[in-house]
Tab-separated table of C-alpha atoms in Angstrom:
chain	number	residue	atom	x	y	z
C	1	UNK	CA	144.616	-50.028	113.755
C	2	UNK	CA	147.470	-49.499	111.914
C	3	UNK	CA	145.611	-46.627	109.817
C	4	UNK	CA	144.704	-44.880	112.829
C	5	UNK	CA	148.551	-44.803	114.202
C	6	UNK	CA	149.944	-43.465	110.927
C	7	UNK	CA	146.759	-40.532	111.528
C	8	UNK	CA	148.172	-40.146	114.920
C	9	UNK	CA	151.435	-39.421	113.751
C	10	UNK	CA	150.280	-37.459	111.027
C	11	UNK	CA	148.220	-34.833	113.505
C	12	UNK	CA	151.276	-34.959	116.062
C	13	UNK	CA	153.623	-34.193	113.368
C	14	UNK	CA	151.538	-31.685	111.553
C	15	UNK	CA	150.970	-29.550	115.916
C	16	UNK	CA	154.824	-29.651	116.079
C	17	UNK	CA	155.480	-27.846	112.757
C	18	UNK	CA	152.551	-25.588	113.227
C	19	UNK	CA	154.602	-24.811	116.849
C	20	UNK	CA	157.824	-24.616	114.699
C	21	UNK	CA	156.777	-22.062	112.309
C	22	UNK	CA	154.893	-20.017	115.571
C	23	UNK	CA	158.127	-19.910	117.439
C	24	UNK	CA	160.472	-18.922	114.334
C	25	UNK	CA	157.458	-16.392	113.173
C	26	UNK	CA	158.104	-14.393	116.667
C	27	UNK	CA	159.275	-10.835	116.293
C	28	UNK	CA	162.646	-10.874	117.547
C	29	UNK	CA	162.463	-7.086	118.697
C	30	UNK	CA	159.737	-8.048	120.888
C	31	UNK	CA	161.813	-10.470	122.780
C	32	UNK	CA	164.101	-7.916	123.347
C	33	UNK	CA	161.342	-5.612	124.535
C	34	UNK	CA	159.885	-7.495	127.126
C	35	UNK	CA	163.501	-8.652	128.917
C	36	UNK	CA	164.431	-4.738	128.483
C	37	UNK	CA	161.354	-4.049	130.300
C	38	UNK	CA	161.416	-6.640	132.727
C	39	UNK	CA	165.044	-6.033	133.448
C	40	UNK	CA	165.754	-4.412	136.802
C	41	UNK	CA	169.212	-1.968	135.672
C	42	UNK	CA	168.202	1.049	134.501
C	43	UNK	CA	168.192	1.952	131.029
C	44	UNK	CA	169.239	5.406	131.212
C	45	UNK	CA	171.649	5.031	128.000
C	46	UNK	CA	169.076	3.406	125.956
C	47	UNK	CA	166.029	5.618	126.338
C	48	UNK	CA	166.091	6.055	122.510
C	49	UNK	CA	166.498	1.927	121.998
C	50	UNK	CA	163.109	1.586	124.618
C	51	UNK	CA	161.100	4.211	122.856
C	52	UNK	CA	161.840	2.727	119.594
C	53	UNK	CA	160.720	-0.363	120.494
C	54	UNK	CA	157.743	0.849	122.661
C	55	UNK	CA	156.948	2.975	119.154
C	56	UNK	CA	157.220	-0.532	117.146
C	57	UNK	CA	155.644	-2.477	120.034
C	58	UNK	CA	152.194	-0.097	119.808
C	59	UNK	CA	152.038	-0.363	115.853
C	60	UNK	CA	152.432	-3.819	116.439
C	61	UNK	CA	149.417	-4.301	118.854
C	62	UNK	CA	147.330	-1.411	117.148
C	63	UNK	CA	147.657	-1.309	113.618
C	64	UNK	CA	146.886	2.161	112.122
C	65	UNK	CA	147.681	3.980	115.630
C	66	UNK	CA	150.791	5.725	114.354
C	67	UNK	CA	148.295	7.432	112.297
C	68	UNK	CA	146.278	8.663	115.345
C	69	UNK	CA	146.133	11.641	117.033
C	70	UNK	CA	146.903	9.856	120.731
C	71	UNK	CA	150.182	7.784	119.174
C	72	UNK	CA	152.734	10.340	120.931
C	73	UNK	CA	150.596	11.024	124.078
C	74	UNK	CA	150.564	7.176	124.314
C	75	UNK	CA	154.114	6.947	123.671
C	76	UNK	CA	154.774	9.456	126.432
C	77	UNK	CA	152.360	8.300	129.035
C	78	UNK	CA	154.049	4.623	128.501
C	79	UNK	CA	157.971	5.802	128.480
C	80	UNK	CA	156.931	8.274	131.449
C	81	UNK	CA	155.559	5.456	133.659
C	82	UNK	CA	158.413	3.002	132.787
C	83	UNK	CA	160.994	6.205	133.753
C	84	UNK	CA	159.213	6.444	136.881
C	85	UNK	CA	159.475	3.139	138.200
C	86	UNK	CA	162.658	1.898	137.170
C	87	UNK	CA	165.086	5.095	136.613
């Protein structure tokens, strides 16, 4: 019995520092990202800061894209629909 507590505590102990090292391995940029984009001011003065992080976001999500011949057309379509509904 005593065995199977200290394995209990073992596994719980081992989840929490898997969720540790998941929460500090988060892309702080992203973060930023997502509360930019889910803000409701509009970002007129940082147009440059959300395309730079939409740019970062895609390579992110699609390794290799930057590469690609649809990278700026998706870059566009993506800051164009974000202009239109929030500036």
């Amino acid at each position: 019995m005593q065995r199977n507590l200290k394995q209990q505590q073992l596994q719980q102990e081992n989840q929490r520092a898997q969720l540790l090292n998941y929460v500090q391995g988060q892309d702080k940029t992203s973060a930023d990202y997502m509360s930019m984009l889910t803000s409701t001011s509009p970002v007129k003065s940082s147009s440059s800061k959300l395309e730079s992080m939409v740019r970062a976001q895609l390579r992110k999500e699609f390794p290799g894209i930057e590469s690609k011949a649809s990278y700026e057309l998706l870059v566009s379509a993506v800051m164009h629909n974000y202009q239109k509904k929030y500036m």
